[in-house]
Tab-separated table of C-alpha atoms in Angstrom:
chain	number	residue	atom	x	y	z
A	15	MET	CA	21.882	-2.304	-20.524
A	16	THR	CA	19.098	-1.616	-23.016
A	17	GLU	CA	16.734	-4.287	-21.679
A	18	VAL	CA	14.722	-4.557	-18.459
A	19	HIS	CA	16.942	-6.155	-15.823
A	20	GLN	CA	17.474	-6.412	-12.085
A	21	GLN	CA	20.272	-4.603	-10.286
A	22	CYS	CA	21.541	-4.512	-6.725
A	23	ALA	CA	21.049	-1.056	-5.261
A	24	ALA	CA	24.096	-1.538	-3.021
A	25	CYS	CA	26.871	-3.115	-5.112
A	26	GLY	CA	25.511	-2.661	-8.638
A	27	HIS	CA	25.500	-6.368	-9.543
A	28	VAL	CA	23.262	-6.966	-12.578
A	29	LEU	CA	20.915	-9.914	-13.096
A	30	SER	CA	18.568	-10.747	-15.944
A	31	ALA	CA	14.863	-10.026	-15.642
A	32	LEU	CA	14.258	-13.780	-15.378
A	33	ALA	CA	16.660	-14.421	-12.505
A	34	ARG	CA	14.831	-15.984	-9.560
A	35	ASP	CA	16.905	-14.191	-6.928
A	36	THR	CA	15.019	-11.818	-4.657
A	37	VAL	CA	18.212	-10.502	-3.043
A	38	CYS	CA	21.639	-9.859	-4.517
A	39	PRO	CA	23.652	-13.122	-4.776
A	40	VAL	CA	26.876	-11.145	-4.288
A	41	CYS	CA	26.192	-8.953	-1.241
A	42	GLY	CA	22.711	-9.964	-0.034
A	43	SER	CA	21.172	-6.503	-0.497
A	44	LEU	CA	17.809	-5.853	-2.115
A	45	LEU	CA	17.354	-5.702	-5.878
A	46	GLU	CA	15.372	-3.337	-8.027
A	47	VAL	CA	13.996	-3.609	-11.542
A	48	VAL	CA	15.710	-1.203	-13.935
A	49	HIS	CA	13.961	0.019	-17.070
A	50	PRO	CA	15.614	1.583	-20.086
A	51	THR	CA	14.319	5.015	-20.995
A	52	PRO	CA	10.958	4.439	-22.717
A	53	SER	CA	10.679	5.158	-26.419
A	54	LEU	CA	8.088	7.772	-25.458
A	55	THR	CA	8.860	10.347	-22.771
A	56	GLY	CA	7.332	13.494	-21.331
A	57	ALA	CA	3.975	14.574	-22.763
A	58	ALA	CA	4.039	11.748	-25.342
A	59	LEU	CA	4.231	9.134	-22.575
A	60	ARG	CA	1.421	10.849	-20.649
A	61	ASP	CA	-0.720	10.851	-23.811
A	62	HIS	CA	0.037	7.161	-24.399
A	63	TRP	CA	-1.158	6.226	-20.923
A	64	ASP	CA	-4.234	8.426	-21.255
A	65	HIS	CA	-5.036	6.624	-24.512
A	66	GLN	CA	-4.637	3.282	-22.755
A	67	LEU	CA	-7.063	4.421	-20.063
A	68	ALA	CA	-9.679	5.148	-22.735
A	69	LEU	CA	-9.457	1.652	-24.233
A	70	HIS	CA	-11.908	-0.193	-21.985
A	71	ALA	CA	-12.460	-3.026	-24.441
A	72	GLY	CA	-13.363	-5.757	-21.926
A	73	GLY	CA	-11.330	-8.738	-20.789
A	74	VAL	CA	-7.853	-8.591	-19.277
A	75	THR	CA	-5.910	-6.073	-21.304
A	76	PRO	CA	-3.539	-3.275	-20.387
A	77	ALA	CA	-6.550	-0.967	-20.725
A	78	THR	CA	-8.631	-2.700	-18.049
A	79	SER	CA	-5.924	-3.109	-15.382
A	80	GLY	CA	-4.659	-0.152	-13.432
A	81	VAL	CA	-1.309	-1.949	-13.250
A	82	TRP	CA	-0.809	-3.440	-16.704
A	83	ARG	CA	-1.949	-0.217	-18.371
A	84	TYR	CA	1.588	0.886	-17.519
A	85	ALA	CA	3.202	-2.381	-18.616
A	86	ASP	CA	5.856	-0.605	-20.644
A	87	VAL	CA	7.434	0.683	-17.404
A	88	VAL	CA	6.351	-2.175	-15.099
A	89	LEU	CA	7.003	-5.448	-16.948
A	90	PRO	CA	6.676	-5.320	-20.740
A	91	ILE	CA	5.301	-8.757	-21.586
A	92	PRO	CA	2.514	-10.169	-23.790
A	93	VAL	CA	-1.020	-9.834	-22.415
A	94	ALA	CA	-1.385	-13.631	-22.418
A	95	GLU	CA	1.280	-13.901	-19.710
A	96	MET	CA	-0.377	-11.480	-17.284
A	97	VAL	CA	-2.037	-13.003	-14.183
A	98	SER	CA	-4.609	-10.267	-13.646
A	99	HIS	CA	-8.118	-9.982	-12.179
A	100	PRO	CA	-7.826	-7.021	-13.296
A	101	GLU	CA	-6.724	-4.790	-10.432
A	102	GLY	CA	-6.106	-1.090	-9.842
A	103	ASN	CA	-8.383	1.611	-11.227
A	104	THR	CA	-9.093	2.637	-7.635
A	105	PRO	CA	-10.943	5.889	-6.897
A	106	LEU	CA	-9.472	9.239	-5.939
A	107	LEU	CA	-11.994	10.797	-3.577
A	108	ARG	CA	-12.700	14.054	-1.755
A	109	ARG	CA	-14.840	14.433	1.377
A	110	GLU	CA	-15.334	17.709	3.212
A	111	ARG	CA	-15.729	15.919	6.555
A	112	ILE	CA	-12.260	14.385	6.283
A	113	SER	CA	-10.652	17.601	5.007
A	114	ALA	CA	-12.116	19.582	7.902
A	115	TRP	CA	-10.898	17.076	10.487
A	116	ALA	CA	-7.395	17.013	9.005
A	117	GLY	CA	-7.243	20.794	8.547
A	118	VAL	CA	-6.313	20.625	4.857
A	119	SER	CA	-8.747	22.007	2.281
A	120	ASP	CA	-7.317	20.281	-0.808
A	121	LEU	CA	-7.148	16.714	0.527
A	122	TRP	CA	-7.629	13.744	-1.799
A	123	ILE	CA	-8.123	10.138	-0.732
A	124	LYS	CA	-6.660	7.383	-2.927
A	125	HIS	CA	-8.531	4.243	-1.825
A	126	GLU	CA	-6.605	1.067	-2.570
A	127	GLY	CA	-9.158	-0.954	-0.620
A	128	HIS	CA	-11.141	-1.100	-3.875
A	129	ASN	CA	-8.739	-3.673	-5.319
A	130	PRO	CA	-10.069	-7.230	-5.894
A	131	THR	CA	-8.998	-8.676	-2.514
A	132	GLY	CA	-9.474	-5.369	-0.711
A	133	SER	CA	-5.943	-3.992	-0.461
A	134	PHE	CA	-3.123	-2.376	-2.422
A	135	LYS	CA	-1.228	-5.680	-2.280
A	136	ASP	CA	-3.044	-6.791	-5.446
A	137	ARG	CA	-1.062	-4.271	-7.478
A	138	GLY	CA	2.214	-5.857	-6.494
A	139	MET	CA	0.933	-9.410	-6.461
A	140	THR	CA	-0.307	-9.409	-10.053
A	141	VAL	CA	3.276	-8.658	-11.143
A	142	ALA	CA	4.975	-10.957	-8.616
A	143	VAL	CA	2.818	-13.991	-9.438
A	144	THR	CA	3.161	-13.271	-13.151
A	145	GLN	CA	6.932	-13.259	-12.653
A	146	ALA	CA	6.740	-16.499	-10.646
A	147	CYS	CA	5.071	-18.134	-13.632
A	148	ARG	CA	7.663	-16.695	-16.011
A	149	VAL	CA	10.589	-18.132	-14.049
A	150	GLY	CA	8.919	-21.546	-13.644
A	151	ALA	CA	8.540	-21.493	-9.865
A	152	HIS	CA	6.995	-24.570	-8.220
A	153	GLY	CA	4.939	-22.354	-5.918
A	154	VAL	CA	4.878	-19.022	-4.127
A	155	VAL	CA	5.380	-18.113	-0.467
A	156	CYS	CA	5.083	-15.070	1.774
A	157	ALA	CA	5.152	-13.912	5.357
A	158	SER	CA	2.158	-11.764	6.164
A	159	THR	CA	0.112	-9.857	8.698
A	160	GLY	CA	-2.881	-10.591	6.459
A	161	ASN	CA	-3.223	-8.469	3.333
A	162	THR	CA	-0.256	-9.999	1.525
A	163	SER	CA	-1.502	-13.494	2.350
A	164	SER	CA	-5.016	-12.936	1.029
A	165	SER	CA	-3.706	-11.319	-2.145
A	166	LEU	CA	-1.111	-14.026	-2.722
A	167	ALA	CA	-3.683	-16.760	-2.157
A	168	SER	CA	-6.068	-15.209	-4.681
A	169	TYR	CA	-3.559	-14.635	-7.474
A	170	ALA	CA	-1.887	-18.001	-6.958
A	171	ALA	CA	-5.299	-19.675	-7.216
A	172	GLN	CA	-5.937	-17.845	-10.473
A	173	ALA	CA	-2.545	-18.968	-11.794
A	174	GLY	CA	-3.101	-22.577	-10.653
A	175	MET	CA	0.009	-22.395	-8.483
A	176	PRO	CA	0.484	-23.679	-4.899
A	177	ALA	CA	0.662	-20.924	-2.296
A	178	VAL	CA	2.157	-21.051	1.205
A	179	VAL	CA	1.514	-18.340	3.791
A	180	LEU	CA	3.281	-17.842	7.114
A	181	ALA	CA	1.429	-15.558	9.541
A	182	PRO	CA	1.966	-14.756	13.231
A	183	ALA	CA	-0.383	-16.907	15.313
A	184	GLY	CA	-3.145	-14.902	16.962
A	185	GLN	CA	-2.105	-11.681	15.222
A	186	ILE	CA	-3.905	-11.847	11.872
A	187	ALA	CA	-7.242	-10.051	11.497
A	188	LEU	CA	-10.271	-12.272	10.952
A	189	GLY	CA	-11.218	-10.870	7.555
A	190	LYS	CA	-7.727	-11.449	6.180
A	191	LEU	CA	-7.384	-14.961	7.602
A	192	ALA	CA	-10.789	-15.901	6.189
A	193	GLN	CA	-9.756	-14.763	2.700
A	194	THR	CA	-6.466	-16.652	2.838
A	195	LEU	CA	-8.150	-19.888	3.838
A	196	ALA	CA	-10.985	-19.512	1.335
A	197	TYR	CA	-8.635	-18.914	-1.597
A	198	GLY	CA	-6.923	-22.202	-0.760
A	199	ALA	CA	-3.446	-21.272	0.448
A	200	THR	CA	-1.548	-23.561	2.800
A	201	THR	CA	-1.682	-21.399	5.910
A	202	VAL	CA	0.942	-21.813	8.630
A	203	LEU	CA	0.470	-19.896	11.890
A	204	VAL	CA	3.870	-19.268	13.454
A	205	HIS	CA	4.596	-18.718	17.139
A	206	GLY	CA	6.264	-15.343	16.674
A	207	ASP	CA	5.721	-11.929	15.118
A	208	PHE	CA	5.791	-10.875	11.471
A	209	ASP	CA	9.543	-10.359	11.535
A	210	ALA	CA	10.030	-13.960	12.705
A	211	CYS	CA	7.766	-15.161	9.871
A	212	LEU	CA	9.758	-13.195	7.299
A	213	ARG	CA	13.060	-14.564	8.589
A	214	LEU	CA	11.711	-18.101	8.299
A	215	VAL	CA	10.429	-17.489	4.769
A	216	ARG	CA	13.753	-16.038	3.651
A	217	GLU	CA	15.658	-18.976	5.132
A	218	SER	CA	13.438	-21.668	3.626
A	219	SER	CA	12.026	-20.450	0.293
A	220	GLU	CA	14.950	-21.494	-1.893
A	221	ALA	CA	15.282	-24.945	-0.292
A	222	LEU	CA	11.547	-25.545	-0.778
A	223	ASN	CA	11.620	-24.270	-4.396
A	224	LEU	CA	9.107	-21.528	-3.548
A	225	TYR	CA	9.262	-18.046	-5.070
A	226	LEU	CA	9.233	-15.384	-2.347
A	227	VAL	CA	6.761	-12.558	-3.024
A	228	ASN	CA	7.089	-10.261	-0.019
A	229	SER	CA	7.845	-6.625	-0.753
A	230	LEU	CA	11.585	-7.268	-0.808
A	231	ASN	CA	10.800	-8.880	-4.180
A	232	PRO	CA	11.586	-6.154	-6.740
A	233	PHE	CA	8.673	-7.105	-9.009
A	234	ARG	CA	6.212	-6.465	-6.170
A	235	LEU	CA	7.376	-2.864	-6.092
A	236	GLU	CA	6.916	-2.504	-9.846
A	237	GLY	CA	3.214	-3.168	-9.383
A	238	GLN	CA	2.882	-1.013	-6.283
A	239	LYS	CA	4.488	1.991	-7.946
A	240	THR	CA	1.440	2.186	-10.245
A	241	ILE	CA	-0.494	3.692	-7.317
A	242	VAL	CA	1.527	6.841	-7.947
A	243	LEU	CA	1.188	6.639	-11.731
A	244	GLU	CA	-2.569	6.252	-11.461
A	245	LEU	CA	-3.170	9.007	-8.907
A	246	LEU	CA	-1.100	11.422	-10.993
A	247	GLN	CA	-3.092	10.450	-14.069
A	248	GLN	CA	-6.325	11.060	-12.128
A	249	LEU	CA	-4.997	14.514	-11.206
A	250	ARG	CA	-4.334	15.152	-14.918
A	251	TRP	CA	-0.607	14.866	-14.250
A	252	GLU	CA	-0.604	17.856	-11.887
A	253	THR	CA	1.822	16.920	-9.108
A	254	PRO	CA	0.446	17.282	-5.557
A	255	ASP	CA	2.509	18.858	-2.806
A	256	TRP	CA	2.404	15.762	-0.593
A	257	ILE	CA	1.686	12.040	-0.806
A	258	VAL	CA	1.015	10.618	2.659
A	259	LEU	CA	0.935	6.856	3.232
A	260	PRO	CA	0.943	4.239	5.993
A	261	ALA	CA	4.380	2.704	6.571
A	262	GLY	CA	5.092	-0.791	7.857
A	263	ASN	CA	7.529	-2.925	5.884
A	264	LEU	CA	8.245	0.191	3.757
A	265	GLY	CA	7.478	-1.468	0.422
A	266	ASN	CA	5.106	1.289	-0.661
A	267	THR	CA	7.473	4.022	0.483
A	268	SER	CA	10.170	2.425	-1.677
A	269	ALA	CA	7.827	1.873	-4.629
A	270	PHE	CA	6.508	5.445	-4.501
A	271	GLY	CA	10.035	6.826	-4.430
A	272	LYS	CA	11.029	4.700	-7.425
A	273	ALA	CA	7.944	5.776	-9.375
A	274	LEU	CA	8.594	9.458	-8.764
A	275	ARG	CA	12.297	9.120	-9.573
A	276	GLU	CA	11.500	7.478	-12.914
A	277	LEU	CA	8.674	9.821	-13.855
A	278	TYR	CA	10.836	12.846	-13.175
A	279	ALA	CA	13.744	11.400	-15.180
A	280	TRP	CA	11.428	10.647	-18.104
A	281	GLY	CA	9.899	14.122	-18.111
A	282	VAL	CA	6.403	12.970	-17.150
A	283	ILE	CA	6.395	15.285	-14.103
A	284	ASP	CA	8.421	18.449	-13.604
A	285	ARG	CA	8.712	18.342	-9.814
A	286	LEU	CA	8.608	15.800	-6.997
A	287	PRO	CA	5.897	15.739	-4.338
A	288	ARG	CA	7.096	15.216	-0.782
A	289	LEU	CA	6.527	11.752	0.652
A	290	ALA	CA	5.317	11.344	4.230
A	291	PRO	CA	5.416	7.732	5.475
A	292	ILE	CA	3.363	7.430	8.688
A	293	GLN	CA	3.976	4.712	11.266
A	294	ALA	CA	2.027	3.652	14.340
A	295	ALA	CA	3.721	4.907	17.509
A	296	GLY	CA	4.104	1.363	18.810
A	297	ALA	CA	5.753	0.179	15.584
A	298	ALA	CA	7.934	3.106	14.538
A	299	PRO	CA	11.522	2.024	13.881
A	300	PHE	CA	11.684	4.099	10.688
A	301	VAL	CA	10.621	7.214	12.583
A	302	ALA	CA	13.426	6.652	15.098
A	303	SER	CA	15.925	6.342	12.269
A	304	TYR	CA	14.569	9.448	10.513
A	305	ASN	CA	14.867	11.462	13.715
A	306	GLU	CA	18.578	10.581	13.744
A	307	GLN	CA	19.075	11.477	10.051
A	308	PHE	CA	19.164	7.737	9.273
A	309	THR	CA	22.525	7.308	10.972
A	310	THR	CA	21.191	4.202	12.747
A	311	ARG	CA	18.818	1.519	11.533
A	312	HIS	CA	16.445	0.896	14.414
A	313	ARG	CA	14.470	-2.270	15.131
A	314	VAL	CA	11.665	-2.550	17.678
A	315	SER	CA	9.199	-5.030	19.129
A	316	ALA	CA	6.029	-3.846	17.392
A	317	HIS	CA	2.760	-3.225	19.236
A	318	THR	CA	-0.225	-1.542	17.557
A	319	ILE	CA	-3.862	-2.127	16.738
A	320	ALA	CA	-2.972	-1.345	13.116
A	321	THR	CA	-1.914	-4.911	12.332
A	322	ALA	CA	-1.073	-4.248	8.673
A	323	ILE	CA	1.828	-1.995	9.759
A	324	LYS	CA	2.755	-3.931	12.903
A	325	ILE	CA	6.340	-4.503	11.785
A	326	GLY	CA	9.455	-3.857	13.850
A	327	ASP	CA	12.198	-4.566	11.300
A	328	PRO	CA	11.163	-3.210	7.872
A	329	ALA	CA	12.702	-5.191	5.008
A	330	SER	CA	12.696	-2.276	2.547
A	331	TYR	CA	14.526	0.112	4.883
A	332	ASP	CA	17.388	1.128	2.573
A	333	ARG	CA	15.144	1.766	-0.419
A	334	ALA	CA	12.734	3.770	1.742
A	335	VAL	CA	15.564	5.938	3.088
A	336	ARG	CA	16.436	6.844	-0.479
A	337	ALA	CA	12.803	7.700	-1.265
A	338	VAL	CA	12.490	10.015	1.744
A	339	ARG	CA	15.784	11.743	1.041
A	340	GLU	CA	15.092	12.265	-2.660
A	341	THR	CA	11.651	13.770	-2.030
A	342	ASP	CA	12.599	15.828	1.026
A	343	GLY	CA	10.104	13.696	2.887
A	344	VAL	CA	8.958	13.670	6.503
A	345	VAL	CA	8.433	10.540	8.614
A	346	LEU	CA	6.027	10.672	11.567
A	347	ALA	CA	4.399	8.368	14.097
A	348	VAL	CA	0.792	8.626	15.287
A	349	ALA	CA	-0.762	6.952	18.318
A	350	ASP	CA	-3.322	4.165	18.028
A	351	GLU	CA	-6.034	6.471	19.367
A	352	GLU	CA	-5.257	8.986	16.623
A	353	ILE	CA	-5.442	6.200	14.044
A	354	LEU	CA	-8.789	4.991	15.388
A	355	GLU	CA	-10.242	8.503	15.450
A	356	ALA	CA	-9.113	9.112	11.874
A	357	LYS	CA	-10.654	5.796	10.872
A	358	ALA	CA	-13.965	6.751	12.485
A	359	VAL	CA	-13.962	10.028	10.513
A	360	ILE	CA	-13.150	8.208	7.261
A	361	ASP	CA	-15.821	5.592	7.922
A	362	ALA	CA	-18.450	8.208	8.790
A	363	ALA	CA	-17.706	9.970	5.502
A	364	GLY	CA	-18.982	6.885	3.697
A	365	ILE	CA	-15.547	5.716	2.563
A	366	GLY	CA	-14.284	3.318	5.217
A	367	CYS	CA	-10.900	1.656	5.678
A	368	GLU	CA	-8.996	-0.743	7.897
A	369	PRO	CA	-7.100	0.723	10.893
A	370	ALA	CA	-3.633	0.818	9.303
A	371	SER	CA	-4.995	2.774	6.342
A	372	ALA	CA	-6.205	5.545	8.617
A	373	ALA	CA	-2.627	6.234	9.700
A	374	SER	CA	-2.245	8.286	6.520
A	375	VAL	CA	-5.126	10.660	7.344
A	376	ALA	CA	-4.050	10.844	11.003
A	377	GLY	CA	-0.628	11.682	9.618
A	378	VAL	CA	-2.002	14.508	7.467
A	379	ARG	CA	-3.550	16.065	10.557
A	380	ALA	CA	-0.282	15.701	12.481
A	381	LEU	CA	1.722	17.176	9.600
A	382	ARG	CA	-0.681	20.126	9.500
A	383	THR	CA	-0.459	20.651	13.275
A	384	LEU	CA	3.341	20.613	13.133
A	385	GLY	CA	3.385	23.102	10.271
A	386	HIS	CA	4.874	20.808	7.638
A	387	VAL	CA	1.701	20.897	5.523
A	388	GLY	CA	-0.025	24.167	4.683
A	389	ALA	CA	-3.797	24.573	4.928
A	390	ASP	CA	-4.052	24.993	1.149
A	391	ASP	CA	-1.474	22.404	0.100
A	392	ARG	CA	-2.668	19.699	-2.267
A	393	VAL	CA	-2.306	16.431	-0.371
A	394	VAL	CA	-3.072	12.853	-1.412
A	395	ALA	CA	-3.566	10.405	1.463
A	396	VAL	CA	-3.423	6.732	0.514
A	397	LEU	CA	-5.817	4.259	2.143
A	398	THR	CA	-4.350	0.792	1.792
A	399	GLY	CA	-7.152	-1.583	2.825
A	400	HIS	CA	-10.910	-2.135	2.936
A	401	MET	CA	-12.835	-1.510	6.157
A	402	LEU	CA	-13.997	-5.153	6.424
A	403	LYS	CA	-10.424	-6.436	6.611
A	404	ASP	CA	-10.495	-6.018	10.402
A	405	PRO	CA	-14.107	-5.954	11.633
A	406	ALA	CA	-13.140	-6.771	15.236
A	407	ALA	CA	-11.247	-3.491	15.645
A	408	MET	CA	-14.190	-1.577	14.244
A	409	ILE	CA	-16.748	-3.232	16.524
A	410	ASP	CA	-14.521	-2.690	19.548
A	411	TYR	CA	-14.230	1.022	18.765
A	412	HIS	CA	-17.990	1.518	18.571
A	413	GLN	CA	-19.121	-0.968	21.236
A	414	GLY	CA	-16.128	-1.444	23.517
A	415	GLU	CA	-15.455	0.107	26.899
A	416	GLY	CA	-14.071	3.598	27.275
A	417	THR	CA	-14.930	6.943	25.758
A	418	ARG	CA	-14.386	7.302	22.034
A	419	ARG	CA	-15.142	10.652	20.429
A	420	PHE	CA	-16.900	9.273	17.365
A	421	ALA	CA	-18.270	6.015	18.761
A	422	ASN	CA	-21.664	5.076	17.294
A	423	ARG	CA	-23.068	2.709	19.882
A	424	PRO	CA	-26.116	0.627	18.932
A	425	VAL	CA	-29.211	0.999	21.082
A	426	GLU	CA	-31.290	-2.005	22.181
A	427	ILE	CA	-35.068	-1.562	22.585
A	428	ASP	CA	-38.292	-3.501	22.941
A	429	ALA	CA	-40.273	-3.966	19.725
A	430	THR	CA	-42.635	-1.011	20.251
A	431	VAL	CA	-43.204	2.245	18.377
A	432	GLU	CA	-42.949	4.131	21.669
A	433	ALA	CA	-39.490	2.763	22.371
A	434	LEU	CA	-38.313	3.547	18.850
A	435	ALA	CA	-39.723	7.079	19.038
A	436	GLN	CA	-37.897	7.673	22.304
A	437	VAL	CA	-34.599	6.591	20.778
A	438	LEU	CA	-35.091	8.755	17.728
A	439	SER	CA	-36.267	11.708	19.853
A	440	LEU	CA	-39.112	12.411	17.486
A	441	GLY	CA	-40.762	14.767	19.918
A	442	GLN	CA	-44.278	13.933	18.743
A	443	PRO	CA	-47.066	11.821	20.203
A	444	VAL	CA	-47.415	8.224	19.099
A	445	ALA	CA	-50.879	7.413	17.735
C-alpha cells in the first residue's frame, strides 16, 4: 500500500489508518502502523527535520512539538487536528557524577520527565488521543500504574473527551494519582495488579465505546518512537553504541526498535545501536524469556518499588522480542537497591527522576560490569519520569530505616546559631 495503514505483525492482515481496532480482528495479535517510504530519505530527510527544529514560530506547530515535528513518519495530518501541548523537546544531558558511578565516560541522559505531565507517556498520548478524535471515539480508557493515567487525563481534558482510568488499588504513586484526579479523569481503583486492570480494559473497552490507549495501541508507539528520532537529532545523527531504557510493558522497547528499523531502511542512519531494556528483578519476565533465547514467554507476579515497570505480563512482548533481536540487544534485571542507588546518584547530580527511570542508569552500570558495554562506548540512558512522580519512595530512601549509601538525612536542631554551626561543622567560634 502507498498510504499509511495498520498491519498485523503476526498474520499480515491490513486495516486502514482510521480503523478503531487496537488488535488484529483476524488473529488477535498486535498491530503496527506502516508508513510508505517518505518522499525524502537519507540526508535529505535529516535536513528536513533539522529545518523543522529551527522553525520555532510559536503556537502548536510541527516545529514546536518534539513529536509532531516528525509528523511525516508518525501520523501525517493537518496541524489543526493535532491534540498537542506541545510535548517532546526533552534535554539530552551529561553529568560527570553519573558517568563515574556507571563506569562509562561517554554517557548521555535523555530525560523524558521534562514532558508536560512529567513522563514519556505524553509522546504516545498526543498521537493516541489525536487518533481517538479522528475515529470519533466517545471517550478514551487505559489501565495504568500512574504515568499513562496522568498523561491520558491531561490530553483527554485538552481534547474535551471523557477519560476513564483503571489503576491497581493501593499501588499507584501519590504524584501520579493526584495528577489523574486533578485533570478530571474518571478514576477506578481495581482490586488487583496492573495486569488485571489491563485485562479488564481489553474486555470492556469496545462494549463501552471507549478507545483503548495503552501501549498495545499502535499509534501510542508512533509517538514514543520520536524519543529515538529526537535523541539522534540531538547527537547530530551520530548513532550511539547503546540505548538503555527501563522496561515494563515493553512499549518503549517496541517503539525504539520500530524507529531504528525505519530510520535504517530510509537511510537516515547507517548502523543500528544496541538496545538494552532493563527490568526490575522482582518484575522481570522479559529477562527470563531472553535468558532462554525467547523460547518461552514468561509471566510473573510483579514486586518492585519501581511502580512504573511493575508489570508481570508485558503486552508488547512479541514486538519487543523483534526489537532486541534486530539490534543484537541485551536484556538485564537490576535489584531495587541498585535502582534506588542509581536514582540517588541521578538526583544528586541535579537531574532527578522517579525510581523506574533509574533502572536505565543502574542497567548501564550492570552492563559495564558484565563487559557488554565498553568504558568508552557512547551510551544513551533514557529517564522516563520526573522525580516528583513518586515522592514517597524518595523520602523513604533518605529518611527511612536502614543504611543507604547516598542517603541525605535531614538534621533537626534548636533555633540557635550554635546549633547550626555544630551541624555545619564550621570550626569557628560563634560571636
